[in-house]
XYZ file of N, CA, C and O in Angstrom:
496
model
N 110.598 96.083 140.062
C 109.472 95.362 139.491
C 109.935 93.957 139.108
O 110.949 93.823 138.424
N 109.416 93.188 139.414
C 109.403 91.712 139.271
C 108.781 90.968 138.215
O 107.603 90.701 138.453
N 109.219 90.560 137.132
C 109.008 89.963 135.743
C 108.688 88.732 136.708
O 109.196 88.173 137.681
N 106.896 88.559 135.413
C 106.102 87.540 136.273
C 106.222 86.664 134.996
O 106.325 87.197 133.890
N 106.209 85.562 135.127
C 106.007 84.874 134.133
C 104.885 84.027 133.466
O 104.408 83.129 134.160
N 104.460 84.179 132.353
C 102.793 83.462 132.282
C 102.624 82.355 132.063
O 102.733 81.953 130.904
N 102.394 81.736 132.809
C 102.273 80.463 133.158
C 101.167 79.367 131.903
O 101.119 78.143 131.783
N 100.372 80.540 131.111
C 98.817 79.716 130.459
C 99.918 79.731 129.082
O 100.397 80.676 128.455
N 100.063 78.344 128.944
C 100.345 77.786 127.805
C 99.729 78.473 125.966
O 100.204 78.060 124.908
N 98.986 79.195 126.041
C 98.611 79.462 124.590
C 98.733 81.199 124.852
O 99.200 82.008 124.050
N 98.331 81.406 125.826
C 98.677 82.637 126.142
C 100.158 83.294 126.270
O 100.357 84.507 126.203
N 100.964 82.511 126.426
C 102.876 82.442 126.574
C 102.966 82.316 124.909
O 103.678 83.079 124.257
N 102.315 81.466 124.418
C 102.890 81.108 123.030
C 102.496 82.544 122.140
O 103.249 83.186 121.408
N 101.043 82.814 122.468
C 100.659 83.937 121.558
C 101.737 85.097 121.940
O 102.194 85.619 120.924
N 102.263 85.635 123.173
C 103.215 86.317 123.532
C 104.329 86.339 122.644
O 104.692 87.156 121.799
N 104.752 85.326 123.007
C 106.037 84.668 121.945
C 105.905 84.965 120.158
O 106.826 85.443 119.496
N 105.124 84.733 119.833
C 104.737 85.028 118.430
C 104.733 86.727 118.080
O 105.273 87.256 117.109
N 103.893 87.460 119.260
C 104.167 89.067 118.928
C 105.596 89.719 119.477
O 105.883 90.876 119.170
N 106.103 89.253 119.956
C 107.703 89.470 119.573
C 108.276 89.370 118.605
O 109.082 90.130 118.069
N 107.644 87.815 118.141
C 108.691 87.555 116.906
C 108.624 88.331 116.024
O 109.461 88.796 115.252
N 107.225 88.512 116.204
C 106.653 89.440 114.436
C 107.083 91.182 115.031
O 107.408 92.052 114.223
N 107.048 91.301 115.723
C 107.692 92.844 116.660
C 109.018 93.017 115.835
O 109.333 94.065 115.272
N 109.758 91.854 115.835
C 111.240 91.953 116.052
C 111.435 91.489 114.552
O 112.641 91.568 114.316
N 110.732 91.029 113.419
C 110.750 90.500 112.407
C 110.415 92.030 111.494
O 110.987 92.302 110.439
N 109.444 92.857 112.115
C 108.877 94.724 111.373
C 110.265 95.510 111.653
O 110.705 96.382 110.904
N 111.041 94.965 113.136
C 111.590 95.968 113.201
C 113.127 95.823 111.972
O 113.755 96.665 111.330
N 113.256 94.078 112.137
C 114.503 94.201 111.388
C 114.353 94.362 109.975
O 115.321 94.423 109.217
N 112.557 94.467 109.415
C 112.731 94.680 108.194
C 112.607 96.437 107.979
O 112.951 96.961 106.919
N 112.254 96.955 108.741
C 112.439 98.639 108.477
C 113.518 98.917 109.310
O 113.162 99.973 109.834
N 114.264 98.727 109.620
C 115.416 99.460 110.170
C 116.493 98.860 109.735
O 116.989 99.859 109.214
N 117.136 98.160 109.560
C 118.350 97.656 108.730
C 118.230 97.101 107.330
O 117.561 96.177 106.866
N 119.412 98.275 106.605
C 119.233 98.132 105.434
C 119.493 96.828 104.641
O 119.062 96.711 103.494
N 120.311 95.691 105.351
C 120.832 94.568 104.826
C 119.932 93.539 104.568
O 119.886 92.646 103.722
N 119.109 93.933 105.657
C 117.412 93.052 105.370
C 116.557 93.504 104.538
O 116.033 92.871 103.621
N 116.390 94.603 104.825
C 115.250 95.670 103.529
C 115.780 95.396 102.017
O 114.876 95.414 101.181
N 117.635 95.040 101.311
C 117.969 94.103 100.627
C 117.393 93.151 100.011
O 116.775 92.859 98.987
N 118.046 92.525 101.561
C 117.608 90.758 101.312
C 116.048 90.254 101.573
O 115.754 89.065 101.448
N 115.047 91.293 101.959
C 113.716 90.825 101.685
C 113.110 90.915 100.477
O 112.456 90.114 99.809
N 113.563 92.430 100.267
C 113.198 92.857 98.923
C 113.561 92.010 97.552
O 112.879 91.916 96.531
N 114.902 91.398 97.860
C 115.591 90.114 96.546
C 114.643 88.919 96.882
O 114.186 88.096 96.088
N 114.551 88.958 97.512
C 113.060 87.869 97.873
C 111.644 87.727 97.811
O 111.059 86.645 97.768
N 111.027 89.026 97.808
C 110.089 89.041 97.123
C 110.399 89.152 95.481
O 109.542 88.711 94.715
N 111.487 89.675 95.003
C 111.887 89.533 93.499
C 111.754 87.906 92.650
O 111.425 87.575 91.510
N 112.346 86.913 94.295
C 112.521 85.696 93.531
C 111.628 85.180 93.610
O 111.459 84.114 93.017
N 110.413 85.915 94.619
C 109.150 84.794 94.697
C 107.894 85.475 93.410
O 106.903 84.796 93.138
N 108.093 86.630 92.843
C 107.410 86.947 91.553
C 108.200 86.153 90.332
O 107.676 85.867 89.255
N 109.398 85.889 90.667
C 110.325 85.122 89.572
C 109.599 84.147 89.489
O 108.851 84.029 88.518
N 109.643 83.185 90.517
C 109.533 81.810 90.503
C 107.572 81.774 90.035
O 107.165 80.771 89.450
N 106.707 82.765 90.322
C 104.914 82.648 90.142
C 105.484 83.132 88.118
O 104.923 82.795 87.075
N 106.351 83.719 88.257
C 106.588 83.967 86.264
C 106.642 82.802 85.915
O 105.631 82.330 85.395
N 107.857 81.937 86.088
C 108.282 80.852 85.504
C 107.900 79.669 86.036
O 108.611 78.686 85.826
N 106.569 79.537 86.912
C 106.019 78.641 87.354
C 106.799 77.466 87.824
O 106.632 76.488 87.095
N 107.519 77.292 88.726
C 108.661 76.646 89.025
C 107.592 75.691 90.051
O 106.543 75.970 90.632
N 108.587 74.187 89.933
C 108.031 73.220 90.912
C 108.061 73.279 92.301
O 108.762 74.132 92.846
N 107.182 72.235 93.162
C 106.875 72.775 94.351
C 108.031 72.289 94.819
O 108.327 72.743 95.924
N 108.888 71.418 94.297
C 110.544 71.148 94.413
C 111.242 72.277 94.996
O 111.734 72.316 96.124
N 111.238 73.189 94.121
C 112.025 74.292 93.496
C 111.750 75.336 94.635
O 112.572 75.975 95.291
N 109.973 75.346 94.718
C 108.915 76.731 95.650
C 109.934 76.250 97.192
O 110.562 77.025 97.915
N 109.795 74.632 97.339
C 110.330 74.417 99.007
C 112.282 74.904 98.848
O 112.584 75.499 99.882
N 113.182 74.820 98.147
C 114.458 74.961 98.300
C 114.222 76.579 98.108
O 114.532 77.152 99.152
N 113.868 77.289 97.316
C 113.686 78.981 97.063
C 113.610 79.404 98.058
O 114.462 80.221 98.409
N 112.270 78.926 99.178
C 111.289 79.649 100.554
C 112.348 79.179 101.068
O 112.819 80.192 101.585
N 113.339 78.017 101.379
C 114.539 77.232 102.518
C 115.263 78.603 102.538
O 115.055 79.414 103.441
N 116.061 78.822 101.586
C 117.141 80.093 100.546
C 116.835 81.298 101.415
O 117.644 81.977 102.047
N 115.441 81.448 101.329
C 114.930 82.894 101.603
C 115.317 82.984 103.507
O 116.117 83.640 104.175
N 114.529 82.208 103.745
C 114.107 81.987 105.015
C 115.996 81.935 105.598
O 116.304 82.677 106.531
N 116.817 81.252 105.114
C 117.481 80.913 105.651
C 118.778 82.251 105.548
O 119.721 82.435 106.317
N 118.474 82.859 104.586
C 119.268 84.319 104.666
C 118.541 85.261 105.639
O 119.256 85.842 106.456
N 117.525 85.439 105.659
C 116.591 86.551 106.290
C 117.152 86.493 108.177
O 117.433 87.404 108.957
N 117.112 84.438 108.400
C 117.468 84.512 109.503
C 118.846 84.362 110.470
O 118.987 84.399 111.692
N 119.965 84.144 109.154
C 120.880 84.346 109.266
C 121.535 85.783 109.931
O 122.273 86.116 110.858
N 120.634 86.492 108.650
C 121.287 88.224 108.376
C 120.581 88.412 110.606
O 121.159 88.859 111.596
N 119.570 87.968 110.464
C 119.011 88.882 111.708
C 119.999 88.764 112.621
O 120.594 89.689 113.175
N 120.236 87.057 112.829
C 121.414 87.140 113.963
C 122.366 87.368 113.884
O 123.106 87.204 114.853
N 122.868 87.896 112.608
C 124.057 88.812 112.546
C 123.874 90.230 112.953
O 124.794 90.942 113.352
N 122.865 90.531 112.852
C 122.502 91.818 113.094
C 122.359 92.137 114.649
O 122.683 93.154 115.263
N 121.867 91.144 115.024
C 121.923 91.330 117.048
C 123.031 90.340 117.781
O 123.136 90.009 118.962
N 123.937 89.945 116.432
C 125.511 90.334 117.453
C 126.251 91.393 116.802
O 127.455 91.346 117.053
N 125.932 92.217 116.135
C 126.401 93.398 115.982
C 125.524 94.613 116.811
O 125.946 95.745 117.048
N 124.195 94.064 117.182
C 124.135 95.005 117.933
C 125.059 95.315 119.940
O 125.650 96.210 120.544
N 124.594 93.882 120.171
C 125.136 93.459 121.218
C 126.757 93.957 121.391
O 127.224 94.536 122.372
N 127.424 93.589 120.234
C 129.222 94.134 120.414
C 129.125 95.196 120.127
O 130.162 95.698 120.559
N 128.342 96.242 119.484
C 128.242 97.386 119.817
C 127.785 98.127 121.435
O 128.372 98.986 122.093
N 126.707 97.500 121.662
C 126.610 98.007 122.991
C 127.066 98.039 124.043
O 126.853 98.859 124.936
N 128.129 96.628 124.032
C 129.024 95.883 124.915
C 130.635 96.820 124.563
O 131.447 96.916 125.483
N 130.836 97.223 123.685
C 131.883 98.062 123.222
C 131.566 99.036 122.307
O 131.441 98.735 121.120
N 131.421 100.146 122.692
C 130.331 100.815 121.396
C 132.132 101.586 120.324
O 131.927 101.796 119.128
N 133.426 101.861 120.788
C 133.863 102.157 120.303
C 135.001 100.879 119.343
O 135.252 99.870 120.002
N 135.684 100.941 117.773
C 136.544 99.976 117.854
C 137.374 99.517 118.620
O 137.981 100.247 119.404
N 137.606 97.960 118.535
C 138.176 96.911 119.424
C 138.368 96.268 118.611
O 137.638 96.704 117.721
N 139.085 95.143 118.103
C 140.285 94.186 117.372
C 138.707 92.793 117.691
O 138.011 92.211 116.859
N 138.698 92.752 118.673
C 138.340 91.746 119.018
C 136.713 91.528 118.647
O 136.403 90.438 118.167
N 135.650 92.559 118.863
C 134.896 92.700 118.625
C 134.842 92.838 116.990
O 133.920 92.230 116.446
N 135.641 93.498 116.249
C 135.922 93.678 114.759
C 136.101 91.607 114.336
O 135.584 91.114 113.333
N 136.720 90.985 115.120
C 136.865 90.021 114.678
C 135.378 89.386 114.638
O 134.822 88.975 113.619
N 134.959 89.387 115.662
C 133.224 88.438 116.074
C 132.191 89.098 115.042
O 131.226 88.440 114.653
N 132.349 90.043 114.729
C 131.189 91.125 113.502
C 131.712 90.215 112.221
O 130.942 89.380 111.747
N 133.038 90.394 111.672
C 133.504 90.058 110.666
C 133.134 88.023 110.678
O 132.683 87.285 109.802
N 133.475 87.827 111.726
C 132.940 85.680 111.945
C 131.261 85.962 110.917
O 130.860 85.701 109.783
N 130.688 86.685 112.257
C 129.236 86.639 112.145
C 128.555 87.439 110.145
O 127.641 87.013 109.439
N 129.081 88.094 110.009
C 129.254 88.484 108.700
C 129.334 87.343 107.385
O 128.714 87.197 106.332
N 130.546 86.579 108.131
C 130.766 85.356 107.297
C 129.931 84.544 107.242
O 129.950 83.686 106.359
N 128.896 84.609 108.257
C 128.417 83.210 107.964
C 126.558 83.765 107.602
O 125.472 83.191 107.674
N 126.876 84.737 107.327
C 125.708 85.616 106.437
C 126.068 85.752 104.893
O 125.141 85.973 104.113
N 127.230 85.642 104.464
C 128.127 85.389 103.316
C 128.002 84.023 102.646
O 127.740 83.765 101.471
N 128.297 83.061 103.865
C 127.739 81.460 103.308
C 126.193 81.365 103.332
O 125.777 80.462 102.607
N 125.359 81.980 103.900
C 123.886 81.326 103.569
C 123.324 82.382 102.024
O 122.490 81.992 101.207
N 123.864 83.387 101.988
C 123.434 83.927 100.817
C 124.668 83.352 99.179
O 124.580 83.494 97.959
N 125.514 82.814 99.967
C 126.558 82.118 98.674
C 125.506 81.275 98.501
O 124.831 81.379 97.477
N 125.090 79.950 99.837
C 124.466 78.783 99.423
C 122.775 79.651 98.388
O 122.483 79.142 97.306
N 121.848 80.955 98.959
C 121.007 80.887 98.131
C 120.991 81.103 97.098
O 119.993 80.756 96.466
N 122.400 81.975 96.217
C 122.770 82.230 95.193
C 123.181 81.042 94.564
O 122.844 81.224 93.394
N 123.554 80.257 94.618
C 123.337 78.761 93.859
C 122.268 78.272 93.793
O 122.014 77.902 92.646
N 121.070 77.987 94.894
C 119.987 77.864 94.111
C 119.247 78.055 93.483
O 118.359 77.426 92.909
N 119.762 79.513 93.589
C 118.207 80.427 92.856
C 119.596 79.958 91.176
O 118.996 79.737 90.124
N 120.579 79.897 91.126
C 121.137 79.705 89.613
C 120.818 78.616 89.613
O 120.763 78.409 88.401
N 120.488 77.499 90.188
C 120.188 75.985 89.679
C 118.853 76.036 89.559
O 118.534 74.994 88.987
N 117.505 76.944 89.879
C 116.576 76.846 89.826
C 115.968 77.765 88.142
O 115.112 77.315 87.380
N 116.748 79.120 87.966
C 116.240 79.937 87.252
C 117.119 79.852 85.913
O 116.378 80.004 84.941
N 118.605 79.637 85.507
C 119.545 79.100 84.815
C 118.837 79.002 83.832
O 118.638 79.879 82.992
N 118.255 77.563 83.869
C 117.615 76.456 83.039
C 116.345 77.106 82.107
O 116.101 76.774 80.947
N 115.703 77.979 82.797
C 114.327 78.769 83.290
C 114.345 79.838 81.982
O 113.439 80.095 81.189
N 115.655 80.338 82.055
C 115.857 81.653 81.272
C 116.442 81.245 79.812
O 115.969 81.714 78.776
N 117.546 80.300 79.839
C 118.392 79.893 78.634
C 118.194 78.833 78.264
O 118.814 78.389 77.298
């Protein structure tokens, strides 16, 4: 079978969009690291409607959120990928999980500083 490709511009895009959101249900019910990190996110976005925080504050919080959620995912589908590509341990693959890990480590270090430069002040 021969993958056709759709050529109608709004019709490709609407395509494109039910993937995303396909692939956005699946990584929030099936991996627990997201079900986490969504859930601490809806926490900070009832935080921030408590303490009525500026639309300053609303755009760096939603950056924070957004930017862990899509971090974690593509960590999550190169761990799926080096799993499937090597489903048993390998040195090497242990190394690329552990990279990709890290840099799910720095976007939730960077949102954990904002949400303390945003809520800090807020509380004490």
């Amino acid at each position: 079978m021969e993958f056709q490709k759709d050529n109608s511009f709004i019709k490709g895009r609407l395509k494109s969009v039910s993937f995303a959101v396909k692939g956005a249900i699946k990584l929030i019910t099936t991996e627990h690291s997201i079900m986490v990190q969504f859930t601490l996110g809806i926490l900070v976005t009832i935080a921030g409607l408590y303490f009525q925080i500026s639309a300053t504050e609303w755009l760096f919080q939603t950056l924070a959120i957004g930017f862990v959620l899509s971090i974690e995912g593509l960590n999550t589908a190169v761990e799926k990928i080096a799993d499937f590509i090597h489903p048993n341990y390998h040195e090497r693959i242990g190394f690329i999980k552990d990279i990709a890990a890290g840099a799910v480590f720095f976007a939730a270090l960077t949102a954990i500083i904002i949400g303390l430069i945003i809520y800090v002040p807020l509380i004490f």
